[in-house]
Amino acid sequence: MKKSINVLFVLLIMGATAIKAQSVQEDFDVKYATELVKPGTTAPDFKMKTPDGTAIQLSQFAKGKTVVLDFWASWCPDCRKDAPEVVRLYEKYHKNGVEFIGISMDTDLEAWKKAIVQFAIEYPQVSELKKFKDTDISKAYGVKWIPSIVVVGPDGQVKLSTVMIDKVDKYLKEINGMIEQ
């Protein structure tokens, strides 16, 4: 009897810990995504340069397509942790017509290029090569924390603004009609 009570107690503690961990994760947007552009608003257009100096404009990608804007930097530990997952989402959804644009908050061109190679990022990357808080793009999109992701719908409206990669996967899965295997 004592052994089964101990087992029950351990299971209750494990369950409470799992619930607490889940609620902490759910709070990340509440804490870090408060100033991101809101769903239902028109995504601000921008024109920025790739590492090789080519200008890319959001509107050239957004016509009739879903576009994922990944705000990140090579120096950001959380961004580096999420980078492989963003690449995985690109590989999973790009074939269904979803475009991705990486928006780097780097100031060091060589560090930025090195991270692109390190993480095998194939989708377009742009940056202002200015300090994070000084960029026009962070002001336009309300980015106060990275990594942040904004999903723009085919109509040019913001559909999702989050700091949580799993929400992006869930949203893209829903719009692509994919069923979890």
C-alpha angles and dihedrals in degrees: 000000000000091000092053091049090052091049090049090049092051091049091050092051092047090050092049090049091051092049091048091049091049093050091049090053091048090054095061094089091045089054104034109021099053096115100037115119109279126244110261095037124109111262110244111246117233140182117209138158132256121225089269092051099257113144117235124189125199092225091061089062102033101064103119095334138101110245125197113207110202112197109199146130136216091235094053114100094203091048091051089050092051097041096088090050093050089050089050090052090049091052091047100046107025090078086060092057100266111141124210128202122186113214109198124204091199124131094190111075094197094050089049093050091047092053091049089056094041093055094038092235109183101174121090118283126202136178143171089217090225132121110288097248092045097057121110090218094058090050093047093050098035093240109171097152134039138248092046127155130202121189116206118199128223088264092060092251124129108252101177136011116185149139090215118092093199090063090055091051091048092049094047090047090053096049092045092050092235121160119213111251 
